[in-house]
PDB file of C-alpha atoms in Angstrom:
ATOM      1  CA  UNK A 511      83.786 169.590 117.868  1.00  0.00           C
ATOM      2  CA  UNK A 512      82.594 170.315 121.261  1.00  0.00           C
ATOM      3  CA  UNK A 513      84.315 173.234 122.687  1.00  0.00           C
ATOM      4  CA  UNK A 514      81.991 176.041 124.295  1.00  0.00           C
ATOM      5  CA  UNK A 515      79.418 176.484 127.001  1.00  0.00           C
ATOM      6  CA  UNK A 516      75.829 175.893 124.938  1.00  0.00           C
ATOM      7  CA  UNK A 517      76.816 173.571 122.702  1.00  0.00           C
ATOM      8  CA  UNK A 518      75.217 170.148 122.432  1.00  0.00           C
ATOM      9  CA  UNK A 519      75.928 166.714 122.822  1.00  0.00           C
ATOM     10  CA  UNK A 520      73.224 163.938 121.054  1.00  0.00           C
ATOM     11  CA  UNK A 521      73.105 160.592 122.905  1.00  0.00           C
ATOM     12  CA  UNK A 522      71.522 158.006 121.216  1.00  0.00           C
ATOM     13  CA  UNK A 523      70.721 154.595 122.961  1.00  0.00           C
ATOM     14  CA  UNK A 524      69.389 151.560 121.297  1.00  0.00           C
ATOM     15  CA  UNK A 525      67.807 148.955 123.085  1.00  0.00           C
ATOM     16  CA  UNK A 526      67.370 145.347 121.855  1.00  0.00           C
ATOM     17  CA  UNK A 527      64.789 142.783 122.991  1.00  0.00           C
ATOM     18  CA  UNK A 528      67.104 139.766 123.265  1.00  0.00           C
ATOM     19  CA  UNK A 529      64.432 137.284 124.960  1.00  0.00           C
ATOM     20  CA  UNK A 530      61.335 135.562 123.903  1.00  0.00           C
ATOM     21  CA  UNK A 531      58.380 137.834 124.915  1.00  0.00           C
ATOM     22  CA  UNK A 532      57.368 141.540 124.063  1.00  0.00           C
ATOM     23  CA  UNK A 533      58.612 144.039 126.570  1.00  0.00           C
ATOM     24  CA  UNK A 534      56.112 147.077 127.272  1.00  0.00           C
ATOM     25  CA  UNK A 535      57.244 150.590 128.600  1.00  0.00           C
ATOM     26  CA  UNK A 536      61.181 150.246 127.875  1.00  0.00           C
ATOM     27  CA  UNK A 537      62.262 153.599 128.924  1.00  0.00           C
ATOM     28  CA  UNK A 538      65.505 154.845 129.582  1.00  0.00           C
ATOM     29  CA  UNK A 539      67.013 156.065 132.825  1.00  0.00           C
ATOM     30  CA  UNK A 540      69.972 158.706 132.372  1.00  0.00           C
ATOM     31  CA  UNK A 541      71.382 160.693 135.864  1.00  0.00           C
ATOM     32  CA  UNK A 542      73.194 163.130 133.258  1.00  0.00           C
ATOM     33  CA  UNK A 543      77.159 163.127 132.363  1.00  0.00           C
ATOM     34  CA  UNK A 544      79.979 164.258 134.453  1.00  0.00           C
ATOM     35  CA  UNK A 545      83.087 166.304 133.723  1.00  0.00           C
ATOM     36  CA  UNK A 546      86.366 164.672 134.238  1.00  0.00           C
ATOM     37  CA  UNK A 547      84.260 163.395 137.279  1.00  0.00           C
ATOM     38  CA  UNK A 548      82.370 166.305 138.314  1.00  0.00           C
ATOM     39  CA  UNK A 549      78.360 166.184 138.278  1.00  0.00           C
ATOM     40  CA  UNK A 550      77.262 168.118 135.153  1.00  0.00           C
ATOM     41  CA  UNK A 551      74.997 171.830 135.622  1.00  0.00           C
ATOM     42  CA  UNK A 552      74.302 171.969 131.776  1.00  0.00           C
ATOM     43  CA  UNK A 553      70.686 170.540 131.223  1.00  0.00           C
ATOM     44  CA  UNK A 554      69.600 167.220 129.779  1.00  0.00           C
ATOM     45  CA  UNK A 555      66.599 167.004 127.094  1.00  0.00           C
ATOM     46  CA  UNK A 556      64.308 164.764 127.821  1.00  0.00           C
ATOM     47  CA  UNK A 557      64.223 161.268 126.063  1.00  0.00           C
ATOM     48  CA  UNK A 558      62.571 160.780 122.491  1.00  0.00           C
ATOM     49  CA  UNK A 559      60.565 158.811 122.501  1.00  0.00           C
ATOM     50  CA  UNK A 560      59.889 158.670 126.412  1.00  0.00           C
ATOM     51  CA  UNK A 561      58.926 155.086 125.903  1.00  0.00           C
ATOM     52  CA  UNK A 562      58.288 152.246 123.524  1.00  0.00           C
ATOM     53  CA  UNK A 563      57.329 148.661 123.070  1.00  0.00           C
ATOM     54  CA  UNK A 564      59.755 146.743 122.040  1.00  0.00           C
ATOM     55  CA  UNK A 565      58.822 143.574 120.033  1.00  0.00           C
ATOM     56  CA  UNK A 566      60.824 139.741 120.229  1.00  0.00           C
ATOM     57  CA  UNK A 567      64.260 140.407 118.153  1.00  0.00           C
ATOM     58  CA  UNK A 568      63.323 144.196 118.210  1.00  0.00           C
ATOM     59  CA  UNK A 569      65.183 147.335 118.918  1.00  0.00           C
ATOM     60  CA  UNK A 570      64.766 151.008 119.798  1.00  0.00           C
ATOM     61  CA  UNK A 571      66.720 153.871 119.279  1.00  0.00           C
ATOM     62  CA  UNK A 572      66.281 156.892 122.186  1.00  0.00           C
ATOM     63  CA  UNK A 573      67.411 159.917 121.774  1.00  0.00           C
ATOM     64  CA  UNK A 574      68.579 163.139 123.971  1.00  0.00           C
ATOM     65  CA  UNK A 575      70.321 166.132 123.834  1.00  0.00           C
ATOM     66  CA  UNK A 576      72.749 167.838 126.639  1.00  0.00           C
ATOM     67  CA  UNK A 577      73.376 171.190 126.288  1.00  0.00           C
ATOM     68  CA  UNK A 578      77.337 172.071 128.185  1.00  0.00           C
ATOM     69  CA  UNK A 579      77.493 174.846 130.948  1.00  0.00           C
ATOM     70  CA  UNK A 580      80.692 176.742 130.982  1.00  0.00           C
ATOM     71  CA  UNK A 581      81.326 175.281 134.144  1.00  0.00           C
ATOM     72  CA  UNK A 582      81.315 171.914 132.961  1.00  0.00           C
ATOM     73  CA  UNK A 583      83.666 172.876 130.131  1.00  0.00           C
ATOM     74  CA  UNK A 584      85.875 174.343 132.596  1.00  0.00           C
ATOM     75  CA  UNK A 585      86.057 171.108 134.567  1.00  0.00           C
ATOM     76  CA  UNK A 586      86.947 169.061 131.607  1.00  0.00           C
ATOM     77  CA  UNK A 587      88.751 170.857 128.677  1.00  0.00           C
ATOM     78  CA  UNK A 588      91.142 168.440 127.141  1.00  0.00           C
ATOM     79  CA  UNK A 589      90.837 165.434 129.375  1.00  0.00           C
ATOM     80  CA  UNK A 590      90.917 162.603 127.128  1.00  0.00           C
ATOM     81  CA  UNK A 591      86.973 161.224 127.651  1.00  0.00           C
ATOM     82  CA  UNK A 592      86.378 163.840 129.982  1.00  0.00           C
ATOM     83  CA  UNK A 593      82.679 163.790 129.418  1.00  0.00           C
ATOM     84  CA  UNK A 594      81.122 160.254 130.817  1.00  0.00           C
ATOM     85  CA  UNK A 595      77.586 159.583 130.612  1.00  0.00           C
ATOM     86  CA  UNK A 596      76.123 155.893 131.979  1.00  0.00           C
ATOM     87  CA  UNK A 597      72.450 154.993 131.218  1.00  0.00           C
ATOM     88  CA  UNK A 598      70.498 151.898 131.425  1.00  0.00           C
ATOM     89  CA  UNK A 599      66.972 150.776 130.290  1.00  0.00           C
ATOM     90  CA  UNK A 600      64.115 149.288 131.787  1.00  0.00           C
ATOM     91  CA  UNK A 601      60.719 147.601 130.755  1.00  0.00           C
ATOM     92  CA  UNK A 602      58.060 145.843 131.666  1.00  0.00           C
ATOM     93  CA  UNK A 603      57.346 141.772 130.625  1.00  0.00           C
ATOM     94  CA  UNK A 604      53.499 140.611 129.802  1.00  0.00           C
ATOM     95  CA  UNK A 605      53.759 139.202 133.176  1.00  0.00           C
ATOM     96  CA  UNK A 606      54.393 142.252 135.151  1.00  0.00           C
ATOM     97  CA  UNK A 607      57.956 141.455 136.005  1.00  0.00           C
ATOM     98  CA  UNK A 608      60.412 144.475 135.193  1.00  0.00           C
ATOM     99  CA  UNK A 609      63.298 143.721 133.360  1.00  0.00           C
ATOM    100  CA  UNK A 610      66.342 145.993 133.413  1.00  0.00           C
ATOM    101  CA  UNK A 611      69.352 146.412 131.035  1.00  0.00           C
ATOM    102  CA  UNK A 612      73.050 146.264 131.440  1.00  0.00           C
ATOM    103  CA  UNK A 613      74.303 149.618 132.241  1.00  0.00           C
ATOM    104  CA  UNK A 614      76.216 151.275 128.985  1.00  0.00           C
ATOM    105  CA  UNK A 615      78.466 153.884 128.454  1.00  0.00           C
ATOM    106  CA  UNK A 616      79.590 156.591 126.149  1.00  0.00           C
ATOM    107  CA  UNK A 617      82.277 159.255 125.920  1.00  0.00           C
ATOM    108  CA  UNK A 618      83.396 161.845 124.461  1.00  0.00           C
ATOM    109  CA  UNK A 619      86.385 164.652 125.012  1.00  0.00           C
ATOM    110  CA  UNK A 620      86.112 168.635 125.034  1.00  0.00           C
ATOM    111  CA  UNK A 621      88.707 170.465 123.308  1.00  0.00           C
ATOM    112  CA  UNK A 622      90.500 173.535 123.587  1.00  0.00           C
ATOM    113  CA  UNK A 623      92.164 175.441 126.455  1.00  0.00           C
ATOM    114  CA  UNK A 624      93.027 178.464 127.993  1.00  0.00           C
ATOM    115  CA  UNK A 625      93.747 181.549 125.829  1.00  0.00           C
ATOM    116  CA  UNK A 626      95.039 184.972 126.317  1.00  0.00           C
ATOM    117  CA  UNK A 627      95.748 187.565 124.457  1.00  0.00           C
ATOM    118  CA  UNK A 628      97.227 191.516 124.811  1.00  0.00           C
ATOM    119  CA  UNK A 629      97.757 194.313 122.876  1.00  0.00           C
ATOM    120  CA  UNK A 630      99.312 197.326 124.237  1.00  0.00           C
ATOM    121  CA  UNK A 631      99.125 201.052 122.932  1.00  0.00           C
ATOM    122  CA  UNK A 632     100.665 204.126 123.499  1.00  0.00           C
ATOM    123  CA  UNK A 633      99.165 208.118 123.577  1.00  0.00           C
ATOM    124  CA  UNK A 634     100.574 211.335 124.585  1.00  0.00           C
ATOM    125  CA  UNK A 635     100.704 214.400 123.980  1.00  0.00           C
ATOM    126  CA  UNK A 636     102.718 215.028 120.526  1.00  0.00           C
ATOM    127  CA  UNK A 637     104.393 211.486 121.202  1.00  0.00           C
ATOM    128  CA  UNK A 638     105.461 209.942 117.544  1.00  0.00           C
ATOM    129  CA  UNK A 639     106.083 206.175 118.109  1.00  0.00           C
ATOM    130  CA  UNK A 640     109.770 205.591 117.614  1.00  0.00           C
ATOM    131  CA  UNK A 641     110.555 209.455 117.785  1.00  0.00           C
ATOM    132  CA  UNK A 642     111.093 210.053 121.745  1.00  0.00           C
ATOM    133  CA  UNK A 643     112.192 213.504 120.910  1.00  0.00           C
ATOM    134  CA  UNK A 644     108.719 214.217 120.208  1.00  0.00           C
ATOM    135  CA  UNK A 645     108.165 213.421 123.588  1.00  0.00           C
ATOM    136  CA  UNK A 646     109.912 215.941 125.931  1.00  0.00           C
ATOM    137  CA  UNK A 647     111.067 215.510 129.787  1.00  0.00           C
ATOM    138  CA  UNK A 648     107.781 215.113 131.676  1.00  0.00           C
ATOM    139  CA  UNK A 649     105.747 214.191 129.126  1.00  0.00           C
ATOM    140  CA  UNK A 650     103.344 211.531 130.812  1.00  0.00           C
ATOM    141  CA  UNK A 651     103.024 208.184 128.733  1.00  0.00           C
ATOM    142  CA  UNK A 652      99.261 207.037 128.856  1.00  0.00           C
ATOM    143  CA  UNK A 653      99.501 203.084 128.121  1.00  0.00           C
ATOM    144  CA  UNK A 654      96.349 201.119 127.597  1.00  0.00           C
ATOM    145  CA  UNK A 655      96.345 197.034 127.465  1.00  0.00           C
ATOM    146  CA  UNK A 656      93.467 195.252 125.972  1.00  0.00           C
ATOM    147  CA  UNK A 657      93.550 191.536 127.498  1.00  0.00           C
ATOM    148  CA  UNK A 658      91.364 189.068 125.648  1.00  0.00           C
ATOM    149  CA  UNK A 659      89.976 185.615 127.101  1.00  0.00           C
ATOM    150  CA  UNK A 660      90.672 184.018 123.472  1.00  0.00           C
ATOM    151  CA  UNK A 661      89.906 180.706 124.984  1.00  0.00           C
ATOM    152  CA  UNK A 662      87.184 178.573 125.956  1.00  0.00           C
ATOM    153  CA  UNK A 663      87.787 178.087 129.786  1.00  0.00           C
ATOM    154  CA  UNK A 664      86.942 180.942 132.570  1.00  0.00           C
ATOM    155  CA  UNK A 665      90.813 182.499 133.785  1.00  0.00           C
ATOM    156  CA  UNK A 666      90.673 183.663 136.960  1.00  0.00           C
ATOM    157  CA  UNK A 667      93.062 186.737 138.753  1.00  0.00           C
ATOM    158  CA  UNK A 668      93.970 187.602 135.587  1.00  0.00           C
ATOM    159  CA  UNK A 669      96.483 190.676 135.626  1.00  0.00           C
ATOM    160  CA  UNK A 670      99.317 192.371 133.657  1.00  0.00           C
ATOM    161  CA  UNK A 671     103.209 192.543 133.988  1.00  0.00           C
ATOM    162  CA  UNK A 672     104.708 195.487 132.257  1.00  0.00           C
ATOM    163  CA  UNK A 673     109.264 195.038 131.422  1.00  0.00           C
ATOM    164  CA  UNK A 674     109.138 198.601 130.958  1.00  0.00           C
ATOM    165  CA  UNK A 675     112.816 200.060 129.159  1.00  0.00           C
ATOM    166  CA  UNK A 676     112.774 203.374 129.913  1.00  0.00           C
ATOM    167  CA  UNK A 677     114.758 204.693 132.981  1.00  0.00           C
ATOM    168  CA  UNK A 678     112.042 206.448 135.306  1.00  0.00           C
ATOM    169  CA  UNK A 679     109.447 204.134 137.513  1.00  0.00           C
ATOM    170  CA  UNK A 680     108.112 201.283 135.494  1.00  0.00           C
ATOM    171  CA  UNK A 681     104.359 201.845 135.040  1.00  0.00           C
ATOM    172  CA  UNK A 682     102.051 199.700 136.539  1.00  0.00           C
ATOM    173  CA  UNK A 683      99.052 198.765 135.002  1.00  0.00           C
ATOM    174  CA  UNK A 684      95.590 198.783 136.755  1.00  0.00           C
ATOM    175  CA  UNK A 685      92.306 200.485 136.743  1.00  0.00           C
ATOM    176  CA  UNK A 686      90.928 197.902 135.198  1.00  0.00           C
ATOM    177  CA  UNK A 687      87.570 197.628 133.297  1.00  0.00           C
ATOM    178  CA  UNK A 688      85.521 195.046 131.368  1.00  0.00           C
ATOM    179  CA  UNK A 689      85.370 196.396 127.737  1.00  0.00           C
ATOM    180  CA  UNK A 690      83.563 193.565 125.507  1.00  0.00           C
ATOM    181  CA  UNK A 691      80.975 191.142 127.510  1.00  0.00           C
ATOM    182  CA  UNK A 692      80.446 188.505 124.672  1.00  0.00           C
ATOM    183  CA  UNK A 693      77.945 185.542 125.610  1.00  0.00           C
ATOM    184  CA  UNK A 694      76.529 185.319 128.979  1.00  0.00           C
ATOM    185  CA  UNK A 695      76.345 188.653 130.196  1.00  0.00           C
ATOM    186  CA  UNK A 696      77.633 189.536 133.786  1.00  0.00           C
ATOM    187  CA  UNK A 697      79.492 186.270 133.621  1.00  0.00           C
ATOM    188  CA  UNK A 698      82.819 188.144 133.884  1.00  0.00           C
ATOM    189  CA  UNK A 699      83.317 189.721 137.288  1.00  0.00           C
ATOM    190  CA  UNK A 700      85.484 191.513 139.448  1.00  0.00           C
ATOM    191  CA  UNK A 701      85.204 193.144 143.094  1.00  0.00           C
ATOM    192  CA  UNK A 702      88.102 195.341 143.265  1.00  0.00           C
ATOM    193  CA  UNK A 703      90.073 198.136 141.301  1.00  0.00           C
ATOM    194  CA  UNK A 704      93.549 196.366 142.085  1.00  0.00           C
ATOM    195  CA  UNK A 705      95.243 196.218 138.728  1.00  0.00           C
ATOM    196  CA  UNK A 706      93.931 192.432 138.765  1.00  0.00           C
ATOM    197  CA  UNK A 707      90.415 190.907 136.961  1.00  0.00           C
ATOM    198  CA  UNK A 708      88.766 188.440 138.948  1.00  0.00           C
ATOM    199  CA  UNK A 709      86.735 186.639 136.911  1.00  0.00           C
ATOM    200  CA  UNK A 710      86.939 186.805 133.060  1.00  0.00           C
ATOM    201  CA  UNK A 711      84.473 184.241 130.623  1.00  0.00           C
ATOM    202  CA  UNK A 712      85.816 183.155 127.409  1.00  0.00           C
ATOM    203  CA  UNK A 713      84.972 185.556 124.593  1.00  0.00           C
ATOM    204  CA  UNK A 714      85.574 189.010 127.065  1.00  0.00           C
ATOM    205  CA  UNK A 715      87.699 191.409 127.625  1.00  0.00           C
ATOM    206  CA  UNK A 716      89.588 193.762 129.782  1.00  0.00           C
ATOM    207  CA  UNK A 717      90.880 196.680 129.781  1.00  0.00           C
ATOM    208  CA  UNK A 718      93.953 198.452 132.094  1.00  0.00           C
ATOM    209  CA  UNK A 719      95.973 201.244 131.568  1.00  0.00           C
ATOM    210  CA  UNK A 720      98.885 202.871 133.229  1.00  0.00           C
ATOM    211  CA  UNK A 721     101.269 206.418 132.938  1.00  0.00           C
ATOM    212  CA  UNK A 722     104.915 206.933 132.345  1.00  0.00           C
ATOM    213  CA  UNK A 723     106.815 210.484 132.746  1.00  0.00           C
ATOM    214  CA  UNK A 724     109.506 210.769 130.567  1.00  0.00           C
ATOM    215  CA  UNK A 725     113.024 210.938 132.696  1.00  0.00           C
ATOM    216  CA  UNK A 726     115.794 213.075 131.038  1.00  0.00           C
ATOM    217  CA  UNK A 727     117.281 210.001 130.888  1.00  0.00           C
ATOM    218  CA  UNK A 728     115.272 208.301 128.668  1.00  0.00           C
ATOM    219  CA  UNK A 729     115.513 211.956 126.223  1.00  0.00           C
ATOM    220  CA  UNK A 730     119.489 211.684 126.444  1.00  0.00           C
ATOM    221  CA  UNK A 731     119.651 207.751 125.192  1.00  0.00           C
ATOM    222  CA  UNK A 732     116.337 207.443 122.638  1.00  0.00           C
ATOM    223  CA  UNK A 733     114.741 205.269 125.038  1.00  0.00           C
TER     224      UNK A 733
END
């Protein structure tokens, strides 16, 4: 179920009191999980309750929540146990002597994966889709491409390739511009008007367009 940047994962970590004496202050110590290896930037809650006393034959459950950065769903999207998170406890004996836990681990996987989608329209003037002879010698072909991030990992250079039919110069899209900034805003960037998106967050979108002038060519065979 975990898929996108903000949502949460609950750890829960019970600690028993295996030995003969009541252990004070059992807390637990948790550096955070990593993705597919990778330190996580989300956030970590803090531990309920932040410490207990733990009676002879006893046991504690501790609780926390970690809430995903897109950057650590990026690292780890579909790697099987991706998400790794090692914690141990610790507490205190009546004598003063600490007494430490086994380390233990959990894991769980991300799912999903990159997504894009396109849709393409056409305008000109007096142009009838499937009726070219609306659309005389000359007459310049406005095309607009609407490229969706449909996924839940960040795409990078992200750009469009146009197998244009008709007979004159193929156009070539560019110009491009961020149209729908869904969740984190400004998290989808680019530098440069180069017919290529930089940076594009899952949930955006982009938009490029390019022209076409009708050939004689294309009039003569219905192209």
């Amino acid at each position: 179920t975990l898929t996108d940047g903000g949502d949460t994962i609950t750890y829960s970590f019970q600690v028993d009191n295996t030995g003969n004496v009541d252990l004070t202050n059992v807390a637990i110590s948790d550096p955070g999980p990593t993705f597919d290896g990778s330190a996580g930037t989300g956030s970590l809650s803090a531990f309920s309750p932040a410490s207990a006393t733990i009676v002879v034959g006893g046991s504690q459950v501790f609780t926390a929540t970690y809430t995903l950065s897109q950057t650590d769903v990026d690292n780890s999207v579909g790697v099987a146990g991706g998400v790794a998170n090692t914690a141990s406890a610790d507490g205190d004996a009546p004598s003063g002597a600490s007494v430490t836990a086994p380390d233990d681990s959990a894991t769980t996987t991300i799912s999903g994966g990159p997504v894009l989608t396109i849709s393409k329209t056409a305008s000109a003037p007096g142009f009838v889709t499937g009726n070219v002879t609306e659309a005389p010698v000359g007459t310049v072909v406005t095309y607009t491409y609407v490229v969706a991030n449909a996924g839940n990992v960040t795409l990078d250079d992200v750009g469009v390739n146009d197998t244009h039919g008709g007979f004159g110069t193929a156009p070539v899209p560019d110009n491009e511009s961020l149209t729908t900034d869904n969740g984190t805003i400004g998290d989808s960037t680019d530098t440069t008007i180069d017919g290529v998106w930089e940076v594009l967050a899952p949930g955006d979108e982009i938009s490029l367009t390019a022209q076409y002038v009708v050939t004689q060519a294309d009039v003569d065979n219905l192209q």
